[in-house]
Coordinates of N, CA and C in Angstrom, one line a residue:
X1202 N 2.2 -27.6 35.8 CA 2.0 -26.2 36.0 C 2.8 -25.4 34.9
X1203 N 4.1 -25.9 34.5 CA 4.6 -25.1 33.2 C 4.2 -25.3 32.2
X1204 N 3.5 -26.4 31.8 CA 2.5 -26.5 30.7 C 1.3 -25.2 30.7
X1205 N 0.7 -25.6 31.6 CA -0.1 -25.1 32.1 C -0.4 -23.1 31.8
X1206 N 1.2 -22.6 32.2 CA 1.6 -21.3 32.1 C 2.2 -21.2 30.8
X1207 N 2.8 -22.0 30.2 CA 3.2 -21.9 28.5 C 1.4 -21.8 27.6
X1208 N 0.3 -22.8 28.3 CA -0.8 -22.5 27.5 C -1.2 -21.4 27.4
X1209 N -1.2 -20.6 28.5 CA -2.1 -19.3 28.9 C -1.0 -17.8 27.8
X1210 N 0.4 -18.5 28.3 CA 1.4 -17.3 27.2 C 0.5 -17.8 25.9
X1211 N 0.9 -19.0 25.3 CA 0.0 -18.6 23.9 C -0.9 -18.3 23.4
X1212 N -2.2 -18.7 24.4 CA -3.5 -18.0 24.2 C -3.4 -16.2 24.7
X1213 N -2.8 -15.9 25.2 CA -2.7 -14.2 25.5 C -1.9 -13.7 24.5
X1214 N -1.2 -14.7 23.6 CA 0.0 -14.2 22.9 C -1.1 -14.0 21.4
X1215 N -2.0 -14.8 21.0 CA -2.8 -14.7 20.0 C -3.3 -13.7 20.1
X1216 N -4.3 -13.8 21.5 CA -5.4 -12.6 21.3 C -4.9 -11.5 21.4
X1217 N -3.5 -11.2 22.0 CA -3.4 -9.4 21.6 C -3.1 -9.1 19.9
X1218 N -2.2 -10.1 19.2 CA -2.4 -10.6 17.9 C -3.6 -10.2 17.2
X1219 N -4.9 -10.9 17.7 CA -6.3 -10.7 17.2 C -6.3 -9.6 17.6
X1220 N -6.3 -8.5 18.2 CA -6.8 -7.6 18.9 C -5.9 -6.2 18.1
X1221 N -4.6 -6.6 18.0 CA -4.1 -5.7 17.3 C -4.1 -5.4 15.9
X1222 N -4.9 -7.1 15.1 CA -5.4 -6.7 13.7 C -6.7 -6.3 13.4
X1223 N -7.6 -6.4 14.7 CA -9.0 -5.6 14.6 C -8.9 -4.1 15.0
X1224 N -7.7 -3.7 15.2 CA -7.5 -2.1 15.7 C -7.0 -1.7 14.4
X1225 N -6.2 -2.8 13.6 CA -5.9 -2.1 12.6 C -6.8 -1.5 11.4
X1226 N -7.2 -2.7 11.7 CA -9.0 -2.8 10.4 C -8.9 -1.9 10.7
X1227 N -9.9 -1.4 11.9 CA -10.7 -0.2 12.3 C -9.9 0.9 11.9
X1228 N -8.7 1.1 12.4 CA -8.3 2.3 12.1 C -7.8 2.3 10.4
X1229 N -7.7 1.6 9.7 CA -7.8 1.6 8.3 C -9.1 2.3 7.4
X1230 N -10.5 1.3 8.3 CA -11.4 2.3 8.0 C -11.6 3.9 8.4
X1231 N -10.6 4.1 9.0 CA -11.3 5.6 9.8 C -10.0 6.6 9.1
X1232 N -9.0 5.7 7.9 CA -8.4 6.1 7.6 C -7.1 6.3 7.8
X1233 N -6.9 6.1 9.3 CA -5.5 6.3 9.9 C -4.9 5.0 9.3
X1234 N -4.2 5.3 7.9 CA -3.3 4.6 7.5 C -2.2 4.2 8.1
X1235 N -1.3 4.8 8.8 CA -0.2 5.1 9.3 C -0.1 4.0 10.7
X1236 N -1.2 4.3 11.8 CA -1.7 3.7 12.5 C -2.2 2.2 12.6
X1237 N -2.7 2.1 11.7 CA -3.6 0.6 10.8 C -2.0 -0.3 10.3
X1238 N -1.1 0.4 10.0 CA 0.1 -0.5 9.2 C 0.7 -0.5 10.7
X1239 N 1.0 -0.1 11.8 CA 1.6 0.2 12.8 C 1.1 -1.4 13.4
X1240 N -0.2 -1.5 13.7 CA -0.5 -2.1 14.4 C -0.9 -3.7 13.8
X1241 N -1.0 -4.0 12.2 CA -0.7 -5.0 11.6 C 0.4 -5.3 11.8
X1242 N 1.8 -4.7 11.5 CA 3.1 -5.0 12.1 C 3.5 -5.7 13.1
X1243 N 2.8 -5.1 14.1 CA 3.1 -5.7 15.7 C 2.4 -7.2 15.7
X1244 N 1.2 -7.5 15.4 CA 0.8 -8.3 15.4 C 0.9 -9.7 14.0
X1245 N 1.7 -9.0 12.9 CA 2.4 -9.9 12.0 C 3.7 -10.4 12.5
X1246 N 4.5 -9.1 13.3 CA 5.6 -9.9 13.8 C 5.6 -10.8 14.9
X1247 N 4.2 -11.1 15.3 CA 3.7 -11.8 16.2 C 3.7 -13.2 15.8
X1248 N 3.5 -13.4 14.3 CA 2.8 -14.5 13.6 C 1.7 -15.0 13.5
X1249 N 0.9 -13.8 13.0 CA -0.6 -13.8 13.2 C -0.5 -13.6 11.2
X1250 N -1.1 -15.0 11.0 CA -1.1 -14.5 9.4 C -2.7 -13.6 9.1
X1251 N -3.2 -13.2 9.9 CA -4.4 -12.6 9.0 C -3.6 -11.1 9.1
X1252 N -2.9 -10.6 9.8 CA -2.2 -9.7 10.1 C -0.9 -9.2 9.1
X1253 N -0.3 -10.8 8.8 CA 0.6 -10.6 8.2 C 0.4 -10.5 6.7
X1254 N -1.2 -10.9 6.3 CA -1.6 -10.5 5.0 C -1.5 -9.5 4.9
X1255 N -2.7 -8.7 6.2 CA -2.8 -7.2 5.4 C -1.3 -6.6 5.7
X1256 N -0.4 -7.2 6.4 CA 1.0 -6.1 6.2 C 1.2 -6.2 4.9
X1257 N 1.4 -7.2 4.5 CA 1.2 -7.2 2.9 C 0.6 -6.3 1.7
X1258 N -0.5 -6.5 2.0 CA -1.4 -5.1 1.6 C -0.8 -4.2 1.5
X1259 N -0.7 -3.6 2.9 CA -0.2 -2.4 2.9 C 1.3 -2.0 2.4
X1260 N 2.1 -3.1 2.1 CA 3.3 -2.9 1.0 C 3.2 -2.6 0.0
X1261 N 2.3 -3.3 -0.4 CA 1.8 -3.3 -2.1 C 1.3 -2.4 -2.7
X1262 N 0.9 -2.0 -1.6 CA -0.2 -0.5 -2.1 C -0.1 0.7 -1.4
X1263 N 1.0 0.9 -0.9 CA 1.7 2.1 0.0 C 0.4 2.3 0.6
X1264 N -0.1 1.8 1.5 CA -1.1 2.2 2.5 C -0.4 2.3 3.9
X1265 N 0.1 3.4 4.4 CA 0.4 3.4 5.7 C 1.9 3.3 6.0
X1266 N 2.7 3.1 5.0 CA 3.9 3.0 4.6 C 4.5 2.8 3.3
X1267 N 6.0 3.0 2.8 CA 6.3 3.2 1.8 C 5.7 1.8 0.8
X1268 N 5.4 1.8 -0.2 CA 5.3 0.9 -1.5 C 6.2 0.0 -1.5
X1269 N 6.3 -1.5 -1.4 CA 7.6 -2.0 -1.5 C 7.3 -3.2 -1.2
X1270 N 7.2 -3.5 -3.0 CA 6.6 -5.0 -3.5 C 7.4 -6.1 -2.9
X1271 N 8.6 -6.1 -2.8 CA 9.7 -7.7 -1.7 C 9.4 -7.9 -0.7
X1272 N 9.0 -6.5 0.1 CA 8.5 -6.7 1.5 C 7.1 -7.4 1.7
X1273 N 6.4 -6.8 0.4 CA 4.9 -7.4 0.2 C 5.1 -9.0 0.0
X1274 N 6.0 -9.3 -0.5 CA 6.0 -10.5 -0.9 C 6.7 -11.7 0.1
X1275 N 7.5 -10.6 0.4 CA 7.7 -11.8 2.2 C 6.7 -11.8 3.0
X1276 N 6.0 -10.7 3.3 CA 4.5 -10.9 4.2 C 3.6 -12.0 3.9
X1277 N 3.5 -11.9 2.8 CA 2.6 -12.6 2.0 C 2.7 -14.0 1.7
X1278 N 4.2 -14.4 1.7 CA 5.2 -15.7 1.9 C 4.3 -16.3 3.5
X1279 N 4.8 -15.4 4.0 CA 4.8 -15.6 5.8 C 3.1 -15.9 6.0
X1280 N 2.4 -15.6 5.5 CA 0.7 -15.6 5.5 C 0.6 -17.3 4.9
X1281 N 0.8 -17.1 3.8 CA 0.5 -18.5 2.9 C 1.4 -19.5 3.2
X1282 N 2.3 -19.5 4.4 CA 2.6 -20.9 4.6 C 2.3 -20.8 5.8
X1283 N 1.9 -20.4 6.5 CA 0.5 -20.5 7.9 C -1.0 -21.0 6.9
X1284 N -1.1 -21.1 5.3 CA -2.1 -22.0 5.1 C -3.1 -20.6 4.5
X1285 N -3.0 -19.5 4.7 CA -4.1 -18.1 4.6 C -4.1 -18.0 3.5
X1286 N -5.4 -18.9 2.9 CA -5.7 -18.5 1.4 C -5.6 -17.5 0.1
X1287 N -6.1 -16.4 1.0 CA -5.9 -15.3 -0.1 C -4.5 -15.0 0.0
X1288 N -3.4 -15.0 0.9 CA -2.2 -15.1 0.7 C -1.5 -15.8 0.1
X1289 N -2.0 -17.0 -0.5 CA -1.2 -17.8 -1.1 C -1.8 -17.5 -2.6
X1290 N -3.0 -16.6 -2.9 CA -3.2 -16.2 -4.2 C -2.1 -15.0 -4.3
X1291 N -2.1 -14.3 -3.5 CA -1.2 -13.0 -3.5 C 0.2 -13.4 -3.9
X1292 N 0.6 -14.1 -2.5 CA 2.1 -14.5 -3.3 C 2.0 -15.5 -4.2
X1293 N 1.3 -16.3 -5.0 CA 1.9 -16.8 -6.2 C 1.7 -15.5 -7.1
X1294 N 1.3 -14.9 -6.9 CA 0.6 -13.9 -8.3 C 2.3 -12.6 -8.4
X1295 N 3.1 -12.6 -7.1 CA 3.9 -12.0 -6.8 C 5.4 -13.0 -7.2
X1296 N 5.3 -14.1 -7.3 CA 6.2 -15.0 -7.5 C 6.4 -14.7 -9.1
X1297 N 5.1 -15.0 -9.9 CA 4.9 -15.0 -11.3 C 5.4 -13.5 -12.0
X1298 N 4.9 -12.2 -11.1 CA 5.3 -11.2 -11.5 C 7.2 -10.7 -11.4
X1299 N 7.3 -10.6 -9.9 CA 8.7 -10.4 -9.3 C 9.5 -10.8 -8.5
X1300 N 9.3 -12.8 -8.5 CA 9.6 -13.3 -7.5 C 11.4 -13.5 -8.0
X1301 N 12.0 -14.0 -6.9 CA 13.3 -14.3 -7.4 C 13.4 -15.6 -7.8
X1302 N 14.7 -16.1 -8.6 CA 15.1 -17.4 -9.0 C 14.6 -17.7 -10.1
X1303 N 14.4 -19.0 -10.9 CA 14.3 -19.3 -12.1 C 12.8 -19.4 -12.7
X1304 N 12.5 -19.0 -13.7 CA 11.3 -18.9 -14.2 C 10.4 -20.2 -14.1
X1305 N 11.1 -21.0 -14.4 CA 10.3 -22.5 -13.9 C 10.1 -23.1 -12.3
X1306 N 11.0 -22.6 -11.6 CA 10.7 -22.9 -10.4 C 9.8 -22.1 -9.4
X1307 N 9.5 -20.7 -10.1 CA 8.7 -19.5 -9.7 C 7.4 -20.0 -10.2
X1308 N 7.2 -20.6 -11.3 CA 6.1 -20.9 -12.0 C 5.5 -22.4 -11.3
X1309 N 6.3 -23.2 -10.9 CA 6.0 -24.4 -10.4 C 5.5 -24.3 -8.7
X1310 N 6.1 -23.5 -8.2 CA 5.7 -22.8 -6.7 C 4.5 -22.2 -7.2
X1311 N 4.5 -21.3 -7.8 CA 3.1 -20.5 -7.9 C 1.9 -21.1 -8.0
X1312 N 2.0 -22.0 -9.4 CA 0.9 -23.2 -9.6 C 0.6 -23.5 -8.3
X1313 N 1.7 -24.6 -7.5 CA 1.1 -25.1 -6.5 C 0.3 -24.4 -5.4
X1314 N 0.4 -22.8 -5.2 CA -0.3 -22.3 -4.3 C -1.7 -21.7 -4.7
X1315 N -1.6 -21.6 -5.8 CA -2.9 -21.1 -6.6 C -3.6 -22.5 -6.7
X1316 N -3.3 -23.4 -6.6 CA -4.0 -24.8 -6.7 C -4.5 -24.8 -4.8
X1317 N -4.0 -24.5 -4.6 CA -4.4 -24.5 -3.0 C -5.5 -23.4 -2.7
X1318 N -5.4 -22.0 -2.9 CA -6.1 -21.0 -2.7 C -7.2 -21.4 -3.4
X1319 N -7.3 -22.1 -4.7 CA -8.3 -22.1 -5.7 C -9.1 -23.4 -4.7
X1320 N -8.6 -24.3 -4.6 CA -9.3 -24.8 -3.6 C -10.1 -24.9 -2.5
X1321 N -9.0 -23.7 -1.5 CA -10.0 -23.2 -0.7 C -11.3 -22.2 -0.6
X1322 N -11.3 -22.3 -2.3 CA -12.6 -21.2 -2.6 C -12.4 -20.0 -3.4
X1323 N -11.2 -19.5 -2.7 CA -10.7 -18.7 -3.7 C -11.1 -17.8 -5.1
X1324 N -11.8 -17.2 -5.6 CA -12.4 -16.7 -7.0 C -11.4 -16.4 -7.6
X1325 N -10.5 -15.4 -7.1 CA -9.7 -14.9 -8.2 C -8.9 -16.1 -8.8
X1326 N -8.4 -17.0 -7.6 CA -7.1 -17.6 -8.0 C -7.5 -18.7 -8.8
X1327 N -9.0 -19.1 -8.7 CA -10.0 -19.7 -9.5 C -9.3 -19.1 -11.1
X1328 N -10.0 -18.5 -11.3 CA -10.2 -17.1 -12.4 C -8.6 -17.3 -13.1
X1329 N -7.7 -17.3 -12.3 CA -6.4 -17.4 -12.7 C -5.6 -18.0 -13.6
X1330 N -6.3 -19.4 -12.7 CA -5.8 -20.9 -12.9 C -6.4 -20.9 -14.7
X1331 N -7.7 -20.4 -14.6 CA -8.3 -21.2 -15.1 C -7.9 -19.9 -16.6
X1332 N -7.4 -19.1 -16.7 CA -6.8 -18.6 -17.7 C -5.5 -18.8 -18.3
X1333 N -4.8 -19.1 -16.5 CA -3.6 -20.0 -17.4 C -3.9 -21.1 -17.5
X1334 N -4.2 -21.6 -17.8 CA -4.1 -23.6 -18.0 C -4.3 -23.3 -19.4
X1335 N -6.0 -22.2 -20.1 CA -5.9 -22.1 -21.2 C -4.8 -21.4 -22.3
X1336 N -4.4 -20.8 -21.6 CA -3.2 -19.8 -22.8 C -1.7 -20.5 -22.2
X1337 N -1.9 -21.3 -21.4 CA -0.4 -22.1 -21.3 C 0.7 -22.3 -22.1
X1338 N 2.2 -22.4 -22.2 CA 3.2 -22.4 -23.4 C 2.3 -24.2 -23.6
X1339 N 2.2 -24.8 -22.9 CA 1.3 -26.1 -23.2 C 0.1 -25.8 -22.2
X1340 N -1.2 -25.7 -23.0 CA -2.4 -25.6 -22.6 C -2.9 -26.7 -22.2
X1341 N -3.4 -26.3 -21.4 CA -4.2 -27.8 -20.7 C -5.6 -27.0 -20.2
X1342 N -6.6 -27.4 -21.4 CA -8.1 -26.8 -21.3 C -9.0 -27.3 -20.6
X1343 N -9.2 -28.7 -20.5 CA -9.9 -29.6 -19.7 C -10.0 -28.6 -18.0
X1344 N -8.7 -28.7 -17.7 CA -8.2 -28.1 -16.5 C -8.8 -26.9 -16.1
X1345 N -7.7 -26.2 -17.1 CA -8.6 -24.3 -17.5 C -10.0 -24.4 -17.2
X1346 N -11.0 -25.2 -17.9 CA -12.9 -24.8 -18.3 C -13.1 -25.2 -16.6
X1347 N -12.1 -26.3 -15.8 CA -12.8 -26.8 -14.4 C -12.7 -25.7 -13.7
X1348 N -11.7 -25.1 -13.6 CA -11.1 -23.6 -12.8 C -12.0 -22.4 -13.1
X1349 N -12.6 -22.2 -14.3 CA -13.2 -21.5 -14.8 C -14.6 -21.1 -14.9
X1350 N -15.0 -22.8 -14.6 CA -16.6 -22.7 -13.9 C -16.4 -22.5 -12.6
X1351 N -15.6 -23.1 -12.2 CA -16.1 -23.0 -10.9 C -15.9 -21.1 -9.6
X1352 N -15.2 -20.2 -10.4 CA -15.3 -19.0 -10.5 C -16.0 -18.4 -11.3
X1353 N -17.0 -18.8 -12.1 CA -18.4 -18.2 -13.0 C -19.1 -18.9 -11.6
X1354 N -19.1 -19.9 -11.6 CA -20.2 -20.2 -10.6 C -19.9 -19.8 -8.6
X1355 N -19.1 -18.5 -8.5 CA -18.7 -18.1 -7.7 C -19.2 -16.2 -8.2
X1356 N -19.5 -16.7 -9.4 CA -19.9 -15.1 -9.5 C -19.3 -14.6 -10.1
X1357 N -18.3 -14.7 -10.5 CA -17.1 -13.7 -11.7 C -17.6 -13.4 -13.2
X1358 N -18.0 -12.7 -13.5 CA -18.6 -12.4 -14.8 C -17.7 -12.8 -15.9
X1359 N -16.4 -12.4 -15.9 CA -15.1 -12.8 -16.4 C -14.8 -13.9 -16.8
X1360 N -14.7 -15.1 -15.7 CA -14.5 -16.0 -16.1 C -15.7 -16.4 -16.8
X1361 N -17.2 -16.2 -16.5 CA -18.7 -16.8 -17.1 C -17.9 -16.8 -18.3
X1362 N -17.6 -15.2 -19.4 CA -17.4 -15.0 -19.9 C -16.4 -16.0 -21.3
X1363 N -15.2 -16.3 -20.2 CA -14.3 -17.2 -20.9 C -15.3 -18.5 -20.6
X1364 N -15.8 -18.9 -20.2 CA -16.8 -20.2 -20.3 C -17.5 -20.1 -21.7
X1365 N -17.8 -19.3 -22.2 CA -18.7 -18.9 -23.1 C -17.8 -19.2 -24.6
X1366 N -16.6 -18.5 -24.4 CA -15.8 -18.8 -25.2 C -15.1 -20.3 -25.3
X1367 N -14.7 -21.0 -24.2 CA -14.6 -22.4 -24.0 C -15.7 -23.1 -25.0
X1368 N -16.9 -22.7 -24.8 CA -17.8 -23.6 -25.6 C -18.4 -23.4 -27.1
X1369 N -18.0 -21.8 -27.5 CA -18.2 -21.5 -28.6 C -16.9 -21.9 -29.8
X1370 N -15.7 -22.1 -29.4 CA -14.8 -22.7 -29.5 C -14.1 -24.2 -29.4
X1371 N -15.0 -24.5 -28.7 CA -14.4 -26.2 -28.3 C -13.6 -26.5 -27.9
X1372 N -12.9 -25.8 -26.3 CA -11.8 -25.6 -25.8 C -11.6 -26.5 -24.6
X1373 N -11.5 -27.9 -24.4 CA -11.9 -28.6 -23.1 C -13.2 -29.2 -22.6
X1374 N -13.6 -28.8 -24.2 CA -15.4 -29.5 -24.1 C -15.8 -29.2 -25.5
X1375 N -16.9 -30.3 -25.7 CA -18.1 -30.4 -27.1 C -18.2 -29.0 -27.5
X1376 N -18.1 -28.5 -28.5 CA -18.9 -27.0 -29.1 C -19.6 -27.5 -29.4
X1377 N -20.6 -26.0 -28.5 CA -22.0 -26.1 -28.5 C -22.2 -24.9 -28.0
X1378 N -22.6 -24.0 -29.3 CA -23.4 -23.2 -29.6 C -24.3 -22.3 -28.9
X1379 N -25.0 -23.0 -28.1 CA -26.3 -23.0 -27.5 C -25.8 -22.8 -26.1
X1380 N -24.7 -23.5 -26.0 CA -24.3 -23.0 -24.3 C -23.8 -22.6 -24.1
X1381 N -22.6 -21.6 -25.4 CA -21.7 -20.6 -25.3 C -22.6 -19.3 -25.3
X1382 N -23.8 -19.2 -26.0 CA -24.9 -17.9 -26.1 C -25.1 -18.1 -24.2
X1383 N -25.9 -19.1 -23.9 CA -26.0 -19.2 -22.4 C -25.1 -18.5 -21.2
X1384 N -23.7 -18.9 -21.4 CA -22.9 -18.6 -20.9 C -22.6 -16.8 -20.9
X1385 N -22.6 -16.4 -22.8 CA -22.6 -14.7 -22.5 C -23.4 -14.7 -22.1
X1386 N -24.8 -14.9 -22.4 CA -25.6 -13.7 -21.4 C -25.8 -14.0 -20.1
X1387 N -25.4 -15.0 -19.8 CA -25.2 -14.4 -18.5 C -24.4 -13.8 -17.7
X1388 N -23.3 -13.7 -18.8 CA -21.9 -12.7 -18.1 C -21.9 -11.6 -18.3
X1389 N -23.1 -11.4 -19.6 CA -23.8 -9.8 -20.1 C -24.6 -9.3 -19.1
X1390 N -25.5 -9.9 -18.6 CA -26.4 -9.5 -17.7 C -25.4 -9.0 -16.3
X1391 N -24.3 -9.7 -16.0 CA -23.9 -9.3 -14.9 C -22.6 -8.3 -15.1
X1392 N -23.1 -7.5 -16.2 CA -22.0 -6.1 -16.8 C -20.8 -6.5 -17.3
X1393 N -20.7 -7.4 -18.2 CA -19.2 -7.5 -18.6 C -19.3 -7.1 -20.1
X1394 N -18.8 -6.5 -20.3 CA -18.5 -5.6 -21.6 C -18.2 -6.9 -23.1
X1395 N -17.4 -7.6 -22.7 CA -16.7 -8.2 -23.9 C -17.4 -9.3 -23.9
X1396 N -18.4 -10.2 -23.3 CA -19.8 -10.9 -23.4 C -20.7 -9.8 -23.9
X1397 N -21.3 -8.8 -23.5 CA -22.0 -7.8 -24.4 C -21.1 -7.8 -25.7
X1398 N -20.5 -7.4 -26.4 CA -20.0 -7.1 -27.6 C -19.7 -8.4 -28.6
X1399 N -19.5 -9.5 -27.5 CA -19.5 -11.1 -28.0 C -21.7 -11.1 -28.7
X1400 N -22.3 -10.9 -27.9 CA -23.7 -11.5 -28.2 C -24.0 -10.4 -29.3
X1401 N -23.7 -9.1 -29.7 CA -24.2 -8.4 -30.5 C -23.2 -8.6 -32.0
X1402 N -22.4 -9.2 -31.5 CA -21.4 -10.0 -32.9 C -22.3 -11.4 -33.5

């Protein structure tokens, strides 16, 4: 029976959790900033990481409360070790910029969560990886061009783009010419400025 009553606390304990991050949506869309951060709170201090992302958000971007990138970055902590992908793009990208402690150990945490995000699908953190590995203090291109298709082929014009360059250059693969043209235009076609100005060079 107290099994029983401990199951029911945690399942009523989530869904007002869920319930208080779908009030927040909503009132985010309807604008009530104020309201929307109110009610992410309640339900991040819950331990609801889809909740405690957007509290995150809304640090980062003074939505609904003051600006205030440490708090963003403990949210965002708190999201990405419950596993919440786009949170573990956010905080590594938060580590790299203003995390505390030593440059290499900020850098070594961060990789590892952007290797996780990028995994789980991820585009940007795709995109990321796949810029650093190439411009690395030791580059590792092989790596970079894997991260980099696989966010062109997610749709990122950007990275198409550095694909394009990968092969026009011979950066982690054969140059070849013919697949670097391939690659701008298709990163031209899908509006990216510096693929256009790459194909008319």
């Amino acid at each position: 029976l107290e099994e029983a009553a401990f199951q029911l606390q945690q399942i009523f304990r989530i869904d007002i959790s869920i319930a208080l991050n779908i009030l927040g949506i909503e009132s985010m869309r309807a604008g009530h900033c104020r309201a929307a951060f109110t009610c992410f709170k309640l339900a991040a201090d819950r331990g609801y990481s889809k909740a405690q992302f957007n509290v995150g958000l809304c640090y980062e971007h003074g939505r609904g409360t003051e600006k205030d990138l440490e708090k963003a970055g403990f949210y965002y902590c708190q999201a990405a070790s419950s596993h919440h992908p786009m949170a573990q793009y956010r905080y590594a990208r938060y580590l790299l910029q203003h995390g505390p402690g030593s440059c290499w150990d900020r850098q070594h945490k961060a990789v590892a969560l952007l290797e996780r995000a990028a995994g789980a699908g991820i585009t940007e953190a795709q995109a990321y990886l796949g810029v650093f590995y190439m411009r690395g203090l030791q580059p590792k291109e092989k790596r970079g061009l894997k991260y980099l298709l696989q966010a062109a082929d997610s749709g990122d014009a950007q990275s198409r783009y550095h694909v394009g360059v990968c092969y026009e250059q011979g950066l982690g693969v054969q140059q070849n010419l013919a697949e670097a043209l391939r690659h701008y235009r298709q990163s031209a076609a899908a509006g990216n400025g510096q693929a256009q100005d790459r194909l008319r060079a």
